[in-house]
């Protein structure tokens, strides 16, 4: 695999991660609701989801999903339903915190939920499937490394870049929320904002064209 292709792919990955989109909004929402740790855990979950996509693409299963449009539609709807669940559960948590204050055990469980919700959100995004189907092949070569090895290499590069940049976004959002939480009453509004972002992402997922 030629080094210039790897460098070009890395540059495109940086640009794609800088473009505001559902992934960035998801990171911001978890940074706001879960602080810096929540943002980092969400970034780790997103990276894990990308790892799964990479392995699946290397096995050739992505092409199968693309060949069956109904499968992508099901994935899209499932992702939207999950994001709506996150919106509702975040609103319910905001009401509990307003009435009783934050529960340390709930915060620990919240980090686990953040991690797995980030994985599921990444896996349920059909755009990621299409990314591996339409974009990654442009950087593959017929000589040298086997194609699965090339896909795994490019996927690993995407994971590292995404983890670094998503982590930075999540930590920034978490730092911002920590500053605002020093003022009484802001937690409720921040969690409501997170719920609104999740609901907006669900609507975006349902209305986007594949």
Short mmCIF file of C-alpha atoms in Angstrom, two decimals:
data_model
loop_
_atom_site.label_atom_id
_atom_site.label_comp_id
_atom_site.label_asym_id
_atom_site.label_seq_id
_atom_site.Cartn_x
_atom_site.Cartn_y
_atom_site.Cartn_z
CA UNK A 1 0.00 0.00 0.00
CA UNK A 2 1.51 3.30 -1.09
CA UNK A 3 2.42 5.82 1.61
CA UNK A 4 0.99 8.75 -0.36
CA UNK A 5 -2.43 7.09 -0.34
CA UNK A 6 -2.25 6.65 3.43
CA UNK A 7 -1.29 10.31 3.90
CA UNK A 8 -4.10 11.44 1.58
CA UNK A 9 -6.62 9.25 3.43
CA UNK A 10 -5.48 10.67 6.77
CA UNK A 11 -5.96 14.21 5.47
CA UNK A 12 -9.46 13.47 4.26
CA UNK A 13 -10.32 11.83 7.62
CA UNK A 14 -9.24 14.99 9.45
CA UNK A 15 -11.43 17.14 7.19
CA UNK A 16 -14.41 14.82 7.59
CA UNK A 17 -14.08 14.91 11.37
CA UNK A 18 -13.97 18.71 11.32
CA UNK A 19 -17.20 19.01 9.32
CA UNK A 20 -20.15 19.52 11.73
CA UNK A 21 -22.55 16.61 11.56
CA UNK A 22 -24.51 14.08 13.63
CA UNK A 23 -21.33 12.52 15.07
CA UNK A 24 -20.05 15.85 16.32
CA UNK A 25 -23.44 16.74 17.79
CA UNK A 26 -23.57 13.38 19.54
CA UNK A 27 -20.18 14.06 21.13
CA UNK A 28 -21.22 17.54 22.21
CA UNK A 29 -24.45 16.21 23.75
CA UNK A 30 -22.61 13.64 25.85
CA UNK A 31 -19.93 16.13 26.79
CA UNK A 32 -22.63 18.48 28.01
CA UNK A 33 -24.57 15.84 29.95
CA UNK A 34 -21.66 13.74 31.21
CA UNK A 35 -18.81 16.22 31.53
CA UNK A 36 -15.28 15.60 30.30
CA UNK A 37 -15.41 11.92 31.25
CA UNK A 38 -18.69 11.52 29.38
CA UNK A 39 -17.15 13.09 26.29
CA UNK A 40 -14.11 10.81 26.40
CA UNK A 41 -16.23 7.70 26.97
CA UNK A 42 -18.47 8.67 24.05
CA UNK A 43 -15.38 9.07 21.86
CA UNK A 44 -14.19 5.60 22.89
CA UNK A 45 -17.60 4.16 22.05
CA UNK A 46 -17.61 5.81 18.64
CA UNK A 47 -14.13 4.40 17.98
CA UNK A 48 -15.33 0.92 18.96
CA UNK A 49 -18.25 1.22 16.56
CA UNK A 50 -15.86 2.25 13.78
CA UNK A 51 -13.72 -0.78 14.59
CA UNK A 52 -16.73 -3.04 14.09
CA UNK A 53 -17.52 -1.32 10.78
CA UNK A 54 -13.91 -1.79 9.68
CA UNK A 55 -13.85 -5.50 10.45
CA UNK A 56 -17.22 -6.00 8.75
CA UNK A 57 -16.02 -4.11 5.67
CA UNK A 58 -12.83 -6.19 5.55
CA UNK A 59 -14.98 -9.34 5.61
CA UNK A 60 -16.98 -8.07 2.64
CA UNK A 61 -20.33 -7.88 4.46
CA UNK A 62 -20.76 -4.15 3.74
CA UNK A 63 -21.33 -4.93 0.06
CA UNK A 64 -24.10 -7.31 1.07
CA UNK A 65 -25.86 -4.57 3.04
CA UNK A 66 -25.56 -2.21 0.09
CA UNK A 67 -27.07 -4.85 -2.20
CA UNK A 68 -30.16 -5.03 0.02
CA UNK A 69 -31.56 -1.46 0.38
CA UNK A 70 -34.19 -2.64 2.87
CA UNK A 71 -31.44 -3.62 5.29
CA UNK A 72 -30.04 -0.08 5.29
CA UNK A 73 -33.53 1.31 5.86
CA UNK A 74 -34.00 -0.97 8.86
CA UNK A 75 -30.63 0.12 10.25
CA UNK A 76 -31.62 3.77 9.83
CA UNK A 77 -34.95 3.35 11.62
CA UNK A 78 -33.36 1.37 14.45
CA UNK A 79 -30.80 4.13 14.94
CA UNK A 80 -33.48 6.81 15.05
CA UNK A 81 -35.52 4.86 17.61
CA UNK A 82 -32.43 4.45 19.77
CA UNK A 83 -31.65 8.16 19.65
CA UNK A 84 -35.25 8.93 20.64
CA UNK A 85 -34.78 6.60 23.61
CA UNK A 86 -31.67 8.57 24.59
CA UNK A 87 -33.63 11.82 24.36
CA UNK A 88 -36.44 10.53 26.60
CA UNK A 89 -34.10 8.91 29.15
CA UNK A 90 -32.00 12.09 29.34
CA UNK A 91 -35.11 14.17 30.02
CA UNK A 92 -36.20 11.75 32.74
CA UNK A 93 -32.74 11.89 34.32
CA UNK A 94 -32.87 15.70 34.25
CA UNK A 95 -36.13 15.65 36.22
CA UNK A 96 -34.65 13.26 38.81
CA UNK A 97 -31.56 15.40 39.22
CA UNK A 98 -33.67 18.52 39.62
CA UNK A 99 -35.68 16.86 42.39
CA UNK A 100 -33.07 14.75 44.20
CA UNK A 101 -29.65 15.84 42.93
CA UNK A 102 -27.14 13.65 41.06
CA UNK A 103 -26.66 10.05 42.22
CA UNK A 104 -23.00 8.82 42.09
CA UNK A 105 -24.05 5.27 41.18
CA UNK A 106 -26.26 6.64 38.42
CA UNK A 107 -23.31 8.62 37.09
CA UNK A 108 -21.20 5.44 36.89
CA UNK A 109 -24.00 3.60 35.12
CA UNK A 110 -24.38 6.64 32.90
CA UNK A 111 -20.79 6.31 31.67
CA UNK A 112 -21.38 2.67 30.76
CA UNK A 113 -24.58 3.63 28.98
CA UNK A 114 -22.74 6.42 27.18
CA UNK A 115 -20.13 3.97 25.90
CA UNK A 116 -22.62 1.44 24.59
CA UNK A 117 -24.98 4.09 23.22
CA UNK A 118 -22.06 5.57 21.24
CA UNK A 119 -21.30 2.12 19.81
CA UNK A 120 -24.92 1.50 18.85
CA UNK A 121 -25.33 5.00 17.40
CA UNK A 122 -22.25 4.48 15.23
CA UNK A 123 -23.34 1.02 14.12
CA UNK A 124 -26.87 2.18 13.29
CA UNK A 125 -25.69 4.99 11.02
CA UNK A 126 -26.08 3.80 7.41
CA UNK A 127 -23.87 6.67 6.24
CA UNK A 128 -20.90 4.91 7.83
CA UNK A 129 -21.69 1.76 5.85
CA UNK A 130 -21.85 3.78 2.65
CA UNK A 131 -18.61 5.53 3.62
CA UNK A 132 -16.80 2.20 3.63
CA UNK A 133 -18.51 1.17 0.43
CA UNK A 134 -18.00 4.31 -1.66
CA UNK A 135 -15.10 6.21 -0.11
CA UNK A 136 -12.58 3.70 1.23
CA UNK A 137 -12.29 1.74 -2.06
CA UNK A 138 -10.87 4.86 -3.71
CA UNK A 139 -7.71 4.38 -1.63
CA UNK A 140 -7.29 0.66 -2.28
CA UNK A 141 -4.74 -0.74 -4.74
CA UNK A 142 -4.71 -4.03 -6.63
CA UNK A 143 -1.01 -4.61 -6.05
CA UNK A 144 0.83 -5.23 -2.82
CA UNK A 145 -1.21 -5.83 0.34
CA UNK A 146 -4.38 -7.96 0.29
CA UNK A 147 -7.53 -5.82 0.15
CA UNK A 148 -8.75 -6.87 3.65
CA UNK A 149 -5.38 -5.80 5.09
CA UNK A 150 -5.64 -2.45 3.32
CA UNK A 151 -9.17 -1.88 4.67
CA UNK A 152 -8.05 -2.76 8.21
CA UNK A 153 -5.10 -0.35 7.92
CA UNK A 154 -7.24 2.52 6.67
CA UNK A 155 -9.87 1.72 9.29
CA UNK A 156 -7.25 1.79 12.05
CA UNK A 157 -6.10 5.21 10.83
CA UNK A 158 -9.69 6.47 10.80
CA UNK A 159 -10.20 5.15 14.34
CA UNK A 160 -7.08 6.86 15.72
CA UNK A 161 -7.88 10.20 14.06
CA UNK A 162 -11.54 10.01 15.05
CA UNK A 163 -10.73 9.07 18.65
CA UNK A 164 -8.36 12.01 19.02
CA UNK A 165 -10.68 14.55 17.43
CA UNK A 166 -13.91 13.24 18.97
CA UNK A 167 -12.19 13.15 22.35
CA UNK A 168 -11.12 16.77 21.96
CA UNK A 169 -14.69 17.79 21.08
CA UNK A 170 -16.14 15.83 24.00
CA UNK A 171 -13.63 17.24 26.50
CA UNK A 172 -14.25 20.78 25.25
CA UNK A 173 -18.01 20.36 25.62
CA UNK A 174 -17.50 18.79 29.04
CA UNK A 175 -15.29 21.64 30.19
CA UNK A 176 -17.87 24.14 29.01
CA UNK A 177 -20.65 22.32 30.86
CA UNK A 178 -18.52 22.07 34.04
CA UNK A 179 -18.11 25.85 33.99
CA UNK A 180 -21.85 26.37 33.59
CA UNK A 181 -22.72 23.84 36.30
CA UNK A 182 -21.11 26.08 38.88
CA UNK A 183 -24.20 28.23 38.50
CA UNK A 184 -27.35 26.83 40.16
CA UNK A 185 -30.04 25.51 37.83
CA UNK A 186 -27.83 25.00 34.79
CA UNK A 187 -27.69 21.19 35.02
CA UNK A 188 -31.39 20.90 34.19
CA UNK A 189 -31.05 23.13 31.13
CA UNK A 190 -27.88 21.38 29.93
CA UNK A 191 -29.54 17.99 30.16
CA UNK A 192 -32.58 19.33 28.33
CA UNK A 193 -30.23 20.63 25.64
CA UNK A 194 -28.65 17.16 25.37
CA UNK A 195 -32.10 15.59 25.02
CA UNK A 196 -32.99 18.10 22.29
CA UNK A 197 -29.79 17.22 20.40
CA UNK A 198 -30.58 13.50 20.59
CA UNK A 199 -34.11 14.16 19.36
CA UNK A 200 -32.80 16.31 16.53
CA UNK A 201 -30.34 13.59 15.50
CA UNK A 202 -33.18 11.06 15.43
CA UNK A 203 -35.21 13.35 13.16
CA UNK A 204 -32.18 13.91 10.92
CA UNK A 205 -31.59 10.17 10.65
CA UNK A 206 -35.22 9.52 9.69
CA UNK A 207 -35.33 12.24 7.05
CA UNK A 208 -31.88 11.85 5.45
CA UNK A 209 -31.63 10.32 2.01
CA UNK A 210 -29.41 7.27 1.64
#
